[in-house]
Coordinates of C-alpha atoms in Angstrom, one line a residue:
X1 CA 111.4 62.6 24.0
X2 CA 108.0 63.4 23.1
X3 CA 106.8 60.4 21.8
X4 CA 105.7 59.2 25.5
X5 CA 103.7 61.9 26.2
X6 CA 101.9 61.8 22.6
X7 CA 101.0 58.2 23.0
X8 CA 99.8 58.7 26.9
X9 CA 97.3 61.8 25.1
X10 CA 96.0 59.0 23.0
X11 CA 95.4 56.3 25.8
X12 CA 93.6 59.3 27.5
X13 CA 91.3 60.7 24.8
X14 CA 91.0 57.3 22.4
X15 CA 88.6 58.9 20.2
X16 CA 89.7 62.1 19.5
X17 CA 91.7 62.8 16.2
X18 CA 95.1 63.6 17.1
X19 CA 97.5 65.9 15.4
X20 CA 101.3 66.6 15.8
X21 CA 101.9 70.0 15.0
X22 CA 105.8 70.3 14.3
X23 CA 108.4 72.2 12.3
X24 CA 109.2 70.9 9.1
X25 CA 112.8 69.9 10.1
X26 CA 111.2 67.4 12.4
X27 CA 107.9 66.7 11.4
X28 CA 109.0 63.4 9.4
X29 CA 109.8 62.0 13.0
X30 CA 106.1 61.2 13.4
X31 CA 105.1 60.0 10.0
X32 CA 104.8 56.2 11.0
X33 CA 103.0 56.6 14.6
X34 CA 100.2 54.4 15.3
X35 CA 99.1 56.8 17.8
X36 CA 98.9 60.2 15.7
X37 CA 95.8 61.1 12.7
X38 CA 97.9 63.4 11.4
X39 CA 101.2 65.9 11.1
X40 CA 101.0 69.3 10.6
X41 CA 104.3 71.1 9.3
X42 CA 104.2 74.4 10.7
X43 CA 104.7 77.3 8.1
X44 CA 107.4 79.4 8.3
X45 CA 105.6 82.4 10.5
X46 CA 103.4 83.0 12.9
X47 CA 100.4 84.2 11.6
X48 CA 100.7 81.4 8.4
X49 CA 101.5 79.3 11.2
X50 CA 98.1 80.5 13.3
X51 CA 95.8 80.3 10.5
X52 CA 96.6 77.0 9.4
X53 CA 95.9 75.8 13.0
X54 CA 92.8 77.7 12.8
X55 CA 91.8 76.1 9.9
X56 CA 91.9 72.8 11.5
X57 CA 89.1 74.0 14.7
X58 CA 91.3 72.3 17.2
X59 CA 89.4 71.8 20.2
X60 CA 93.0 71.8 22.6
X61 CA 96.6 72.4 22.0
X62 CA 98.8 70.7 24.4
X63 CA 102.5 72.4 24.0
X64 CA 105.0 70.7 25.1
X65 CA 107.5 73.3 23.8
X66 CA 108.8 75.7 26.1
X67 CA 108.8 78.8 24.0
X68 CA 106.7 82.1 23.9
X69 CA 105.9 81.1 20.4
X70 CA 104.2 78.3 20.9
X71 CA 101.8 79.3 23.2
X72 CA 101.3 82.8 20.8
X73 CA 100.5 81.0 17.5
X74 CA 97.9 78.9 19.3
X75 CA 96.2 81.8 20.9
X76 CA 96.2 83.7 18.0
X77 CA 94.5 80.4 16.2
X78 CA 92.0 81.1 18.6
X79 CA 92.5 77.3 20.5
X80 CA 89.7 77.2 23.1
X81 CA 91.9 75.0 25.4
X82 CA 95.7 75.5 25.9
X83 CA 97.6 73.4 27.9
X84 CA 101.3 74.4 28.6
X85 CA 103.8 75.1 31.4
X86 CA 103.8 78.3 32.9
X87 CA 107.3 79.9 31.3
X88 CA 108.8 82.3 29.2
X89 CA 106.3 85.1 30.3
X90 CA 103.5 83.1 28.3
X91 CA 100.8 82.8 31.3
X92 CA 98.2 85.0 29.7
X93 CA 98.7 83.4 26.4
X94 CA 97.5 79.7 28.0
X95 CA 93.7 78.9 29.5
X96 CA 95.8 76.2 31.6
X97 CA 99.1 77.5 32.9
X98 CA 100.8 74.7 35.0
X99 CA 104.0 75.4 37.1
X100 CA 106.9 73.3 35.7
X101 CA 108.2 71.2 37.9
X102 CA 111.3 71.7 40.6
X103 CA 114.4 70.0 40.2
X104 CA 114.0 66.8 42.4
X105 CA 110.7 66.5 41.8
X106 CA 110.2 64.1 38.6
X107 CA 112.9 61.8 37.5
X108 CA 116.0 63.5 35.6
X109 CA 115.9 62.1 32.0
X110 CA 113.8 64.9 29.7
X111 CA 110.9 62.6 28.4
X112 CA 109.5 62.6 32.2
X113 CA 109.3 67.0 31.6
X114 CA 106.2 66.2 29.1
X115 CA 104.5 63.6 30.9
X116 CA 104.8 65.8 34.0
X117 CA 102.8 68.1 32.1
X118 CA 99.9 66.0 31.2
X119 CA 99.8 64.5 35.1
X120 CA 99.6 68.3 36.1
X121 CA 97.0 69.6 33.4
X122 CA 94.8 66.1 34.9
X123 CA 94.9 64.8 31.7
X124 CA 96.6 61.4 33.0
X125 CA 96.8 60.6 37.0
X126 CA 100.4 58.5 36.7
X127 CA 103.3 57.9 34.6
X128 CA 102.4 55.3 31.8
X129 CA 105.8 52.7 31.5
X130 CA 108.1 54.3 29.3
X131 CA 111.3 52.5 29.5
X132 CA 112.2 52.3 25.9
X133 CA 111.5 55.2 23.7
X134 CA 111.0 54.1 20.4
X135 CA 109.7 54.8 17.0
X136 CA 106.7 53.1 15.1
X137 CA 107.1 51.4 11.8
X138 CA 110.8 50.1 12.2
X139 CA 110.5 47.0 10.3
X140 CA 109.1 49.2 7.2
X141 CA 111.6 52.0 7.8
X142 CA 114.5 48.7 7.9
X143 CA 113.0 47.6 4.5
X144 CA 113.1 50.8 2.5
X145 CA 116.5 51.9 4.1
X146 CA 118.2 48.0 2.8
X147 CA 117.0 48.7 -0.1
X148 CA 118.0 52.1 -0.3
X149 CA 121.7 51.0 0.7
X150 CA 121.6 48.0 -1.9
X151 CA 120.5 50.2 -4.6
X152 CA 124.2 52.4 -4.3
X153 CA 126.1 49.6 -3.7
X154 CA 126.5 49.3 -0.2
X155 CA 126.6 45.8 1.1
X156 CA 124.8 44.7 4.4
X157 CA 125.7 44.6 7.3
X158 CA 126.6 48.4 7.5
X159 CA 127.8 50.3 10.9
X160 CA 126.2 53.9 10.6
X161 CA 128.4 56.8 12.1
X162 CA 127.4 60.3 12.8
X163 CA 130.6 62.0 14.0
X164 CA 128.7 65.4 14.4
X165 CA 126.7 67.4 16.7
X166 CA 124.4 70.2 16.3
X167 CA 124.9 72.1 19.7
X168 CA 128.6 72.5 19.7
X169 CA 131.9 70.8 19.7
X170 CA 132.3 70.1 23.0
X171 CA 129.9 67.3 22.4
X172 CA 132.5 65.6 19.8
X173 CA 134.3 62.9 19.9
X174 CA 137.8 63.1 17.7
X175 CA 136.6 62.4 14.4
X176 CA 139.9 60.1 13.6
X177 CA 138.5 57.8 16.7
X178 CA 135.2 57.6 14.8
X179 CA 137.3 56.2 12.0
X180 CA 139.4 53.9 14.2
X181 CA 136.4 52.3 15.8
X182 CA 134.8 52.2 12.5
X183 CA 136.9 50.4 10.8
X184 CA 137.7 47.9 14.2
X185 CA 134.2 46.9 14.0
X186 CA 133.8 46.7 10.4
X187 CA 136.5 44.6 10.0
X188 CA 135.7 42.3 13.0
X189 CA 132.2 40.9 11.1
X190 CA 133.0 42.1 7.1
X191 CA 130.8 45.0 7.2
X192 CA 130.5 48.5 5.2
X193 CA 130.1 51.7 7.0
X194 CA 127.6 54.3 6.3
X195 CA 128.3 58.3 7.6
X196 CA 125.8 60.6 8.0
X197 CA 125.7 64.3 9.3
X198 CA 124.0 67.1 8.0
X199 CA 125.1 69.8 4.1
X200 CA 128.1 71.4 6.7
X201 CA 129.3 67.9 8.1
X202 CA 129.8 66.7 4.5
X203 CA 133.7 67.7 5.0
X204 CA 134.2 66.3 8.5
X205 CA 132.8 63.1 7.0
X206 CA 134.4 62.8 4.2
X207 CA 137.8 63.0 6.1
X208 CA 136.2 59.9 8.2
X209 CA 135.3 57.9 4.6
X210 CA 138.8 58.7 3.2
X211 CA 140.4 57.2 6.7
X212 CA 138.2 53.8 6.2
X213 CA 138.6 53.6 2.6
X214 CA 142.5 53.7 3.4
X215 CA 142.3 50.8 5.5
X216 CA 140.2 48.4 2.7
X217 CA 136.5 49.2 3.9
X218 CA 133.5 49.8 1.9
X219 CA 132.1 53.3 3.0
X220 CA 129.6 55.6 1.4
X221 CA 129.3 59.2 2.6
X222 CA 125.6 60.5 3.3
X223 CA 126.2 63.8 4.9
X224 CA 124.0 66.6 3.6
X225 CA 122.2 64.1 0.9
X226 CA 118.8 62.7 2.8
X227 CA 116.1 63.9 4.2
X228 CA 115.3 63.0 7.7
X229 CA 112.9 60.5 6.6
X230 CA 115.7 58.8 4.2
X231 CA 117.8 59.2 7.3
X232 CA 115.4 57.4 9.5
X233 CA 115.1 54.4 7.2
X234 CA 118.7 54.1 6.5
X235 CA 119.8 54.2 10.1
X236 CA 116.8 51.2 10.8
X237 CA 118.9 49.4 8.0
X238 CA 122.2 49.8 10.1
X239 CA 123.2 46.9 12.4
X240 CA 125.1 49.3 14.7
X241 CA 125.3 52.6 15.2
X242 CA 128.2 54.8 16.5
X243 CA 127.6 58.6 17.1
X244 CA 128.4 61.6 19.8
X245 CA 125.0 62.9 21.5
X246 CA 123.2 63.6 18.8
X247 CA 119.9 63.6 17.2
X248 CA 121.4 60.8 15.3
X249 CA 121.5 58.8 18.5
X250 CA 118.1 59.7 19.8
X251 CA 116.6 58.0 16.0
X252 CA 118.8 55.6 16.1
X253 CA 118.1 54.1 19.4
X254 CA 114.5 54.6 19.2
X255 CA 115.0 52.3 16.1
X256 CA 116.2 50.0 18.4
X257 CA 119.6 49.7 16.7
X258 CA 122.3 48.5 18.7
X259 CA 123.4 52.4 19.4
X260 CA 127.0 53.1 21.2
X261 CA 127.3 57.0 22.1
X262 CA 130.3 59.0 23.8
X263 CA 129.0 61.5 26.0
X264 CA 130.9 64.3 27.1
X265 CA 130.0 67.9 28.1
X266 CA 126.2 66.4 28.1
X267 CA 124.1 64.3 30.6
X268 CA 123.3 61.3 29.9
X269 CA 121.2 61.2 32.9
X270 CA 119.0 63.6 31.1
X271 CA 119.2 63.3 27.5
X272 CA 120.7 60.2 26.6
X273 CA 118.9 57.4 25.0
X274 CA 116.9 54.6 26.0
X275 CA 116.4 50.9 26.2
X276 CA 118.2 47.6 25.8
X277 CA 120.7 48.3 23.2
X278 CA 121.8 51.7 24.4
X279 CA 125.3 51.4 25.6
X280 CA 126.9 55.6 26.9
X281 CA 130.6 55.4 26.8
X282 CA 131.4 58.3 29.2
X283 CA 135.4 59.5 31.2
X284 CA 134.9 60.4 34.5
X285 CA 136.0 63.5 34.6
X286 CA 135.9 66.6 37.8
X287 CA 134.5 69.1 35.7
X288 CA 131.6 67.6 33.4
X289 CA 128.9 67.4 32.4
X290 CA 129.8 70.7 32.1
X291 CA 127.1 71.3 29.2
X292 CA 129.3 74.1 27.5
X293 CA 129.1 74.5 23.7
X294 CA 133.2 74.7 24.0
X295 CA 135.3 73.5 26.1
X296 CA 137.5 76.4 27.3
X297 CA 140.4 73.6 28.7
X298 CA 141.2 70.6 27.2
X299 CA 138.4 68.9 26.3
X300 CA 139.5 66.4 28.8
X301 CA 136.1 64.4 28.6
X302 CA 136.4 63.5 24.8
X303 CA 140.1 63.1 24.8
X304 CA 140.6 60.4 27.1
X305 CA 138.3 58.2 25.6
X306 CA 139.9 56.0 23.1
X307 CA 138.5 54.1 20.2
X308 CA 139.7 50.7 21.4
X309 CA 137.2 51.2 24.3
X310 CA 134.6 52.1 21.8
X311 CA 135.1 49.2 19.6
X312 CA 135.0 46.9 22.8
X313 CA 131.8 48.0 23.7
X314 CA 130.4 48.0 20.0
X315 CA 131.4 44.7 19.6
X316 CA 130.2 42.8 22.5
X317 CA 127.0 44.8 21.7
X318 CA 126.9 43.2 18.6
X319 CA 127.7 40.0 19.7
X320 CA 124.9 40.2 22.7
X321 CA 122.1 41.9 20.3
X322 CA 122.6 38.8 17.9
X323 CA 123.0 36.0 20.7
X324 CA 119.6 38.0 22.7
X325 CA 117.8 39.6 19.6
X326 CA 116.4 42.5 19.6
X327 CA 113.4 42.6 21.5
X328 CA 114.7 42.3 24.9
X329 CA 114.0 44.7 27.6
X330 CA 116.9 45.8 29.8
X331 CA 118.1 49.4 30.4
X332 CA 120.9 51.7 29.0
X333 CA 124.2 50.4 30.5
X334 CA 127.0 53.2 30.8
X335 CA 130.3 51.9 30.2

């Protein structure tokens, strides 16, 4: 979501050395960007945090966080110019505190939030084109990650799933349907399947990879064994992904891998991915998005989708990504 607003700082200040400051969790998300000099992984507290930034003599800190913390670690790194929305009771923390903007009054999905910010703060006068979000060095990522997957045996092409989801389980589909669609599509062009999830969804997806093997399909559980750079160059190496809302999806998409994602309690509107091989499979359903961690009835959103539907839409992506390629330009289509 950030990576818009990164590269419009960029185009706006061509000259200037540009760092990504970023917790280690995610800081391996912006390894390969043209547009960045260099990544910081922020300590583990604040003052280790400030006085590395200090260190540095940043001449501005843009935030696009949210959070009280941000704005104190670079006031206490003694940043002449800070740049953040005015939230969280940070004001006196920021030499430029801008008002966040009104519902209504930018377009819904998230990645408009931190260009808003830099149209605000002056530092660009219109929103750069941003249809696709994507990540920079794809075709290296692709490389390592087939060479990753040949080296334990598993045989292109591969269908990556991620049946989990870090903000709660009303955001996941039923893990058996992961299976179901998994092996529908697997079968349908003789390919393996790849799971991934983080150390606690190494059960979950184990359950999935004893369901495919059952049915005569090459799978290889990942969950809890890469980093999120591994995970980055092995999902480029997929040739379709299939996930819940999900971190997962974001990287996957912005890889530009054919990505199919069943939304649920979440808004796609907001959140989901973006660009030509982005395809939402949503139910229409009274009471979502709801955007509750649990659902406290039954789950109706999730339940009525089935994995035949899935597997339609996975497939004709397929088919269409390899009749099109890959570099075409066309928006998400919800299905």
């Amino acid at each position: 979501m950030s990576l818009p607003a990164i590269r419009a700082v960029r185009d706006a200040f061509p000259g200037a050395h540009l760092t990504v400051a970023a917790r280690a969790a995610v800081a391996d998300l912006y390894a390969r960007e043209g547009a960045i000099d260099g990544v910081m992984s922020y300590p583990g507290g604040r003052r280790e945090a400030a006085d590395a930034l200090r260190r540095e003599s940043f001449d501005c800190a843009i935030l696009l966080p949210n959070s009280f913390d941000a704005a104190l670690v670079a006031w206490m790194a003694r940043i002449p110019r800070r740049i953040g929305y005015r939230r969280d009771g940070r004001s006196w923390l920021l030499t430029e505190a801008i008002p966040p903007p009104q519902p209504g009054e930018i377009p819904r999905h998230e990645r408009f939030y931190y260009l808003e910010l830099l149209r605000r703060a002056g530092i660009v006068h219109e929103y750069p084109p941003c249809v696709d979000i994507r990540l920079d060095g794809r075709e290296q990522a692709r490389a390592a990650g087939l060479d990753a997957l040949r080296s334990v045996g598993v045989p292109a092409p591969v269908v990556g799933v991620s049946p989990g989801a870090a903000y709660g389980d009303a955001k996941r589909w039923l893990p058996e349907r992961f299976a179901e669609t998994a092996v529908m599509v697997a079968r349908a062009h003789a390919a393996s399947v790849a799971l991934f999830g983080a150390a606690a969804e190494r059960s979950l997806c184990e359950s999935l990879a004893a369901a495919i093997r059952g049915e005569g399909i090459a799978v290889r559980n990942f969950a809890g064994e890469t980093t999120l750079r591994q995970f980055i160059d092995l999902a480029a190496a997929c040739r379709l992904f299939l996930t819940n809302d999900s971190g997962a999806m974001h990287i996957a998409s912005a890889l530009g891998v054919p990505t199919v994602t069943v939304f649920g309690a979440t808004d796609d509107t907001t959140t989901g991915p973006t660009g030509a091989w982005a395809r939402i499979v949503r139910e229409q359903v009274e009471c979502g998005p709801c955007l509750l961690r649990a659902c406290p009835i039954d789950h109706r959103c999730m339940t009525r989708v089935g994995s035949e539907r899935v597997a339609a839409v996975a497939l004709e992506l397929w088919e269409e990504s390899e009749t099109r390629g890959s570099r075409a330009g066309e928006g998400v289509r919800p299905t």
